[in-house]
Amino acid sequence: MKSCLVVYYSRTGITQEVAQRIAAGCACDIEPIRDMLPRDGVPGYLRCCYEAFARKTPPIAPMARNAGDYELVILGAPVWVGRLSSPMRSFIRANAARLPQVAAFCTMGGSGGDRALDEIAALCGKPLVARMALADREIKGERDRDKIGQFTRTAAAAPG
Ligand SMILES: Cc1cc2nc3c(=O)[nH]c(=O)nc-3n(C[C@H](O)[C@H](O)[C@H](O)COP(=O)(O)O)c2cc1C
């Protein structure tokens, strides 16, 4: 098994749950992206919408682990207004040059995952070795256990 780090951003815990399941499944390290701005209540929600729509890169806290120390990084983030959530954009912008192989997943209410995954690949400047869009309603079911397992296996088996 190649060395692997799961890096995720989660505002309300759904992406975190998936990230933890992936990290537990492949016994790899996991690291959250920590926001520096409040995102609760209506003002926080509106900030999320604005930053995603305008493709902003808000400040994020320094991270304990270095993505460049791993052979594979798995990125996970929610969809906001049909786009990538802004803290993940900040992380990729700051780390693109040192990213090894990248796999990515997005969580969403129901739509926008493919577009957000395309943005992750574009920001990374390379194709994703595995990608997965998960709707919130799917996350508890058996089908998604299979989907998450398949995603993780594809990422781990990617040559290179
Ligand atoms: C500001 C905001 C915008 C959102 N926009 C979308 C959207 O365009 N499409 C969608 O399917 N879900 C959208 N959602 C729902 C989240 O993507 C979804 O609930 C996700 O699983 C939340 O992940 P988290 O709990 O890790 O933050 C939005 C949520 C927020 C807070």
mmCIF file of C-alpha atoms and ligand atoms in Angstrom:
data_model
loop_
_atom_site.group_PDB
_atom_site.id
_atom_site.type_symbol
_atom_site.label_atom_id
_atom_site.label_comp_id
_atom_site.label_asym_id
_atom_site.label_seq_id
_atom_site.Cartn_x
_atom_site.Cartn_y
_atom_site.Cartn_z
ATOM 1 C CA MET A 1 0.000 0.000 0.000
ATOM 2 C CA LYS A 2 1.382 3.405 -0.977
ATOM 3 C CA SER A 3 1.688 6.112 1.679
ATOM 4 C CA CYS A 4 -1.493 8.139 1.704
ATOM 5 C CA LEU A 5 -2.893 11.275 3.307
ATOM 6 C CA VAL A 6 -6.599 12.201 3.334
ATOM 7 C CA VAL A 7 -7.093 15.989 3.391
ATOM 8 C CA TYR A 8 -10.654 17.216 3.807
ATOM 9 C CA TYR A 9 -12.721 20.291 4.489
ATOM 10 C CA SER A 10 -16.075 19.905 6.226
ATOM 11 C CA ARG A 11 -18.438 22.597 7.485
ATOM 12 C CA THR A 12 -21.129 20.387 9.002
ATOM 13 C CA GLY A 13 -19.474 16.972 9.370
ATOM 14 C CA ILE A 14 -20.652 15.017 6.314
ATOM 15 C CA THR A 15 -17.377 15.206 4.375
ATOM 16 C CA GLN A 16 -15.537 14.496 7.613
ATOM 17 C CA GLU A 17 -17.483 11.276 8.080
ATOM 18 C CA VAL A 18 -16.603 10.056 4.584
ATOM 19 C CA ALA A 19 -12.964 11.131 5.004
ATOM 20 C CA GLN A 20 -12.711 9.200 8.272
ATOM 21 C CA ARG A 21 -14.191 6.090 6.669
ATOM 22 C CA ILE A 22 -11.681 6.280 3.802
ATOM 23 C CA ALA A 23 -8.749 6.843 6.182
ATOM 24 C CA ALA A 24 -9.855 3.944 8.388
ATOM 25 C CA GLY A 25 -10.278 1.707 5.328
ATOM 26 C CA CYS A 26 -6.728 2.227 4.102
ATOM 27 C CA ALA A 27 -5.084 2.923 7.485
ATOM 28 C CA CYS A 28 -3.682 6.231 6.295
ATOM 29 C CA ASP A 29 -3.141 9.666 7.823
ATOM 30 C CA ILE A 30 -5.908 12.237 7.846
ATOM 31 C CA GLU A 31 -5.797 16.000 8.143
ATOM 32 C CA PRO A 32 -8.634 18.557 8.255
ATOM 33 C CA ILE A 33 -8.456 21.943 6.552
ATOM 34 C CA ARG A 34 -9.278 24.460 9.265
ATOM 35 C CA ASP A 35 -11.120 27.621 8.432
ATOM 36 C CA MET A 36 -10.050 30.971 9.849
ATOM 37 C CA LEU A 37 -13.471 32.590 9.261
ATOM 38 C CA PRO A 38 -16.810 31.895 11.001
ATOM 39 C CA ARG A 39 -19.280 30.044 8.772
ATOM 40 C CA ASP A 40 -22.241 29.612 11.075
ATOM 41 C CA GLY A 41 -25.611 31.306 10.809
ATOM 42 C CA VAL A 42 -26.938 33.207 7.845
ATOM 43 C CA PRO A 43 -23.868 35.465 7.432
ATOM 44 C CA GLY A 44 -21.573 32.422 7.411
ATOM 45 C CA TYR A 45 -23.767 30.597 4.907
ATOM 46 C CA LEU A 46 -23.840 33.625 2.627
ATOM 47 C CA ARG A 47 -20.059 33.938 2.858
ATOM 48 C CA CYS A 48 -19.773 30.316 1.723
ATOM 49 C CA CYS A 49 -22.007 31.043 -1.274
ATOM 50 C CA TYR A 50 -20.129 34.183 -2.240
ATOM 51 C CA GLU A 51 -16.662 32.627 -1.912
ATOM 52 C CA ALA A 52 -17.616 29.565 -3.928
ATOM 53 C CA PHE A 53 -19.332 31.568 -6.642
ATOM 54 C CA ALA A 54 -16.481 34.094 -6.933
ATOM 55 C CA ARG A 55 -13.840 31.340 -6.647
ATOM 56 C CA LYS A 56 -12.193 32.979 -3.627
ATOM 57 C CA THR A 57 -9.290 31.556 -1.612
ATOM 58 C CA PRO A 58 -10.002 32.425 2.048
ATOM 59 C CA PRO A 59 -7.249 32.058 4.671
ATOM 60 C CA ILE A 60 -6.822 28.584 6.191
ATOM 61 C CA ALA A 61 -4.783 27.494 9.208
ATOM 62 C CA PRO A 62 -1.327 25.923 8.745
ATOM 63 C CA MET A 63 -1.439 22.132 8.616
ATOM 64 C CA ALA A 64 0.520 19.638 10.689
ATOM 65 C CA ARG A 65 1.346 17.284 7.812
ATOM 66 C CA ASN A 66 3.087 17.957 4.490
ATOM 67 C CA ALA A 67 1.215 16.606 1.469
ATOM 68 C CA GLY A 68 4.531 16.286 -0.359
ATOM 69 C CA ASP A 69 5.658 13.550 2.050
ATOM 70 C CA TYR A 70 3.085 11.089 0.647
ATOM 71 C CA GLU A 71 2.703 9.076 -2.574
ATOM 72 C CA LEU A 72 -1.064 9.670 -2.762
ATOM 73 C CA VAL A 73 -3.262 12.471 -1.430
ATOM 74 C CA ILE A 74 -7.039 12.010 -1.279
ATOM 75 C CA LEU A 75 -8.916 15.337 -1.202
ATOM 76 C CA GLY A 76 -12.500 15.663 0.047
ATOM 77 C CA ALA A 77 -14.764 18.718 0.110
ATOM 78 C CA PRO A 78 -18.436 19.705 -0.111
ATOM 79 C CA VAL A 79 -20.067 21.344 -3.123
ATOM 80 C CA TRP A 80 -21.158 24.932 -2.543
ATOM 81 C CA VAL A 81 -23.491 26.620 -5.094
ATOM 82 C CA GLY A 82 -22.485 24.096 -7.736
ATOM 83 C CA ARG A 83 -18.790 24.747 -7.224
ATOM 84 C CA LEU A 84 -15.871 23.659 -5.096
ATOM 85 C CA SER A 85 -16.044 24.899 -1.486
ATOM 86 C CA SER A 86 -13.551 27.710 -1.041
ATOM 87 C CA PRO A 87 -11.282 26.369 1.770
ATOM 88 C CA MET A 88 -10.309 23.378 -0.430
ATOM 89 C CA ARG A 89 -9.478 25.802 -3.233
ATOM 90 C CA SER A 90 -7.166 27.622 -0.786
ATOM 91 C CA PHE A 91 -5.473 24.365 0.182
ATOM 92 C CA ILE A 92 -4.842 23.282 -3.413
ATOM 93 C CA ARG A 93 -3.586 26.714 -4.467
ATOM 94 C CA ALA A 94 -1.051 26.654 -1.620
ATOM 95 C CA ASN A 95 0.045 23.041 -2.190
ATOM 96 C CA ALA A 96 -0.345 22.268 -5.902
ATOM 97 C CA ALA A 97 3.382 22.194 -6.588
ATOM 98 C CA ARG A 98 4.036 19.504 -3.967
ATOM 99 C CA LEU A 99 1.007 17.308 -4.513
ATOM 100 C CA PRO A 100 1.796 13.709 -5.523
ATOM 101 C CA GLN A 101 -0.915 11.527 -7.147
ATOM 102 C CA VAL A 102 -4.321 12.991 -6.313
ATOM 103 C CA ALA A 103 -7.713 11.325 -5.875
ATOM 104 C CA ALA A 104 -10.736 13.388 -4.843
ATOM 105 C CA PHE A 105 -14.305 13.108 -3.646
ATOM 106 C CA CYS A 106 -17.079 15.645 -3.182
ATOM 107 C CA THR A 107 -20.168 15.529 -0.999
ATOM 108 C CA MET A 108 -23.338 17.323 -2.076
ATOM 109 C CA GLY A 109 -27.029 17.662 -1.527
ATOM 110 C CA GLY A 110 -27.663 16.357 -5.019
ATOM 111 C CA SER A 111 -25.775 18.111 -7.818
ATOM 112 C CA GLY A 112 -22.550 19.868 -8.722
ATOM 113 C CA GLY A 113 -20.099 17.131 -7.744
ATOM 114 C CA ASP A 114 -18.643 16.564 -11.197
ATOM 115 C CA ARG A 115 -18.024 20.240 -11.738
ATOM 116 C CA ALA A 116 -16.319 20.563 -8.343
ATOM 117 C CA LEU A 117 -14.152 17.522 -9.106
ATOM 118 C CA ASP A 118 -13.200 19.037 -12.464
ATOM 119 C CA GLU A 119 -12.140 22.176 -10.630
ATOM 120 C CA ILE A 120 -9.995 20.158 -8.217
ATOM 121 C CA ALA A 121 -8.219 18.480 -11.153
ATOM 122 C CA ALA A 122 -7.684 21.836 -12.887
ATOM 123 C CA LEU A 123 -6.287 23.452 -9.720
ATOM 124 C CA CYS A 124 -3.976 20.485 -9.155
ATOM 125 C CA GLY A 125 -2.825 20.676 -12.771
ATOM 126 C CA LYS A 126 -3.160 16.919 -13.278
ATOM 127 C CA PRO A 127 -5.841 14.291 -13.783
ATOM 128 C CA LEU A 128 -7.352 12.628 -10.725
ATOM 129 C CA VAL A 129 -6.428 8.942 -10.332
ATOM 130 C CA ALA A 130 -9.885 8.331 -8.809
ATOM 131 C CA ARG A 131 -12.959 10.539 -8.301
ATOM 132 C CA MET A 132 -16.281 10.186 -6.513
ATOM 133 C CA ALA A 133 -19.323 12.427 -6.014
ATOM 134 C CA LEU A 134 -21.549 11.397 -3.099
ATOM 135 C CA ALA A 135 -25.030 12.735 -2.388
ATOM 136 C CA ASP A 136 -25.865 13.223 1.306
ATOM 137 C CA ARG A 137 -28.793 10.791 1.144
ATOM 138 C CA GLU A 138 -26.528 8.025 -0.163
ATOM 139 C CA ILE A 139 -23.900 8.225 2.521
ATOM 140 C CA LYS A 140 -25.490 5.926 5.096
ATOM 141 C CA GLY A 141 -26.463 3.160 2.674
ATOM 142 C CA GLU A 142 -24.803 -0.118 1.664
ATOM 143 C CA ARG A 143 -24.434 1.110 -1.909
ATOM 144 C CA ASP A 144 -22.194 3.882 -0.753
ATOM 145 C CA ARG A 145 -20.088 1.614 1.356
ATOM 146 C CA ASP A 146 -19.382 -0.161 -1.933
ATOM 147 C CA LYS A 147 -18.846 3.136 -3.739
ATOM 148 C CA ILE A 148 -16.402 4.419 -1.112
ATOM 149 C CA GLY A 149 -14.570 1.079 -1.082
ATOM 150 C CA GLN A 150 -14.285 1.058 -4.879
ATOM 151 C CA PHE A 151 -13.038 4.647 -4.910
ATOM 152 C CA THR A 152 -10.377 3.869 -2.310
ATOM 153 C CA ARG A 153 -9.230 0.720 -4.099
ATOM 154 C CA THR A 154 -8.987 2.538 -7.443
ATOM 155 C CA ALA A 155 -6.915 5.326 -5.860
ATOM 156 C CA ALA A 156 -4.617 2.886 -4.069
ATOM 157 C CA ALA A 157 -4.079 0.754 -7.188
ATOM 158 C CA ALA A 158 -3.308 3.622 -9.569
ATOM 159 C CA PRO A 159 0.090 3.039 -11.208
ATOM 160 C CA GLY A 160 2.874 5.532 -10.789
HETATM 161 C C1 LIG B 1 -23.254 27.369 1.147
HETATM 162 C C2 LIG B 1 -23.700 25.991 0.708
HETATM 163 C C3 LIG B 1 -23.999 25.772 -0.631
HETATM 164 C C4 LIG B 1 -24.368 24.497 -1.063
HETATM 165 N N1 LIG B 1 -24.603 24.302 -2.395
HETATM 166 C C5 LIG B 1 -24.911 23.061 -2.842
HETATM 167 C C6 LIG B 1 -25.112 22.824 -4.247
HETATM 168 O O1 LIG B 1 -24.972 23.697 -5.089
HETATM 169 N N2 LIG B 1 -25.439 21.559 -4.641
HETATM 170 C C7 LIG B 1 -25.590 20.538 -3.752
HETATM 171 O O2 LIG B 1 -25.900 19.421 -4.171
HETATM 172 N N3 LIG B 1 -25.388 20.739 -2.410
HETATM 173 C C8 LIG B 1 -25.043 21.963 -1.942
HETATM 174 N N4 LIG B 1 -24.836 22.164 -0.595
HETATM 175 C C9 LIG B 1 -24.947 21.019 0.322
HETATM 176 C C10 LIG B 1 -23.590 20.433 0.709
HETATM 177 O O3 LIG B 1 -22.733 20.284 -0.405
HETATM 178 C C11 LIG B 1 -23.744 19.044 1.351
HETATM 179 O O4 LIG B 1 -24.730 19.039 2.337
HETATM 180 C C12 LIG B 1 -22.430 18.536 1.896
HETATM 181 O O5 LIG B 1 -22.510 17.148 2.120
HETATM 182 C C13 LIG B 1 -22.029 19.232 3.196
HETATM 183 O O6 LIG B 1 -20.783 18.748 3.608
HETATM 184 P P1 LIG B 1 -20.165 19.091 5.048
HETATM 185 O O7 LIG B 1 -21.143 18.603 6.091
HETATM 186 O O8 LIG B 1 -18.893 18.324 5.081
HETATM 187 O O9 LIG B 1 -19.961 20.562 5.129
HETATM 188 C C14 LIG B 1 -24.463 23.425 -0.134
HETATM 189 C C15 LIG B 1 -24.192 23.673 1.214
HETATM 190 C C16 LIG B 1 -23.803 24.935 1.629
HETATM 191 C C17 LIG B 1 -23.474 25.175 3.085
#
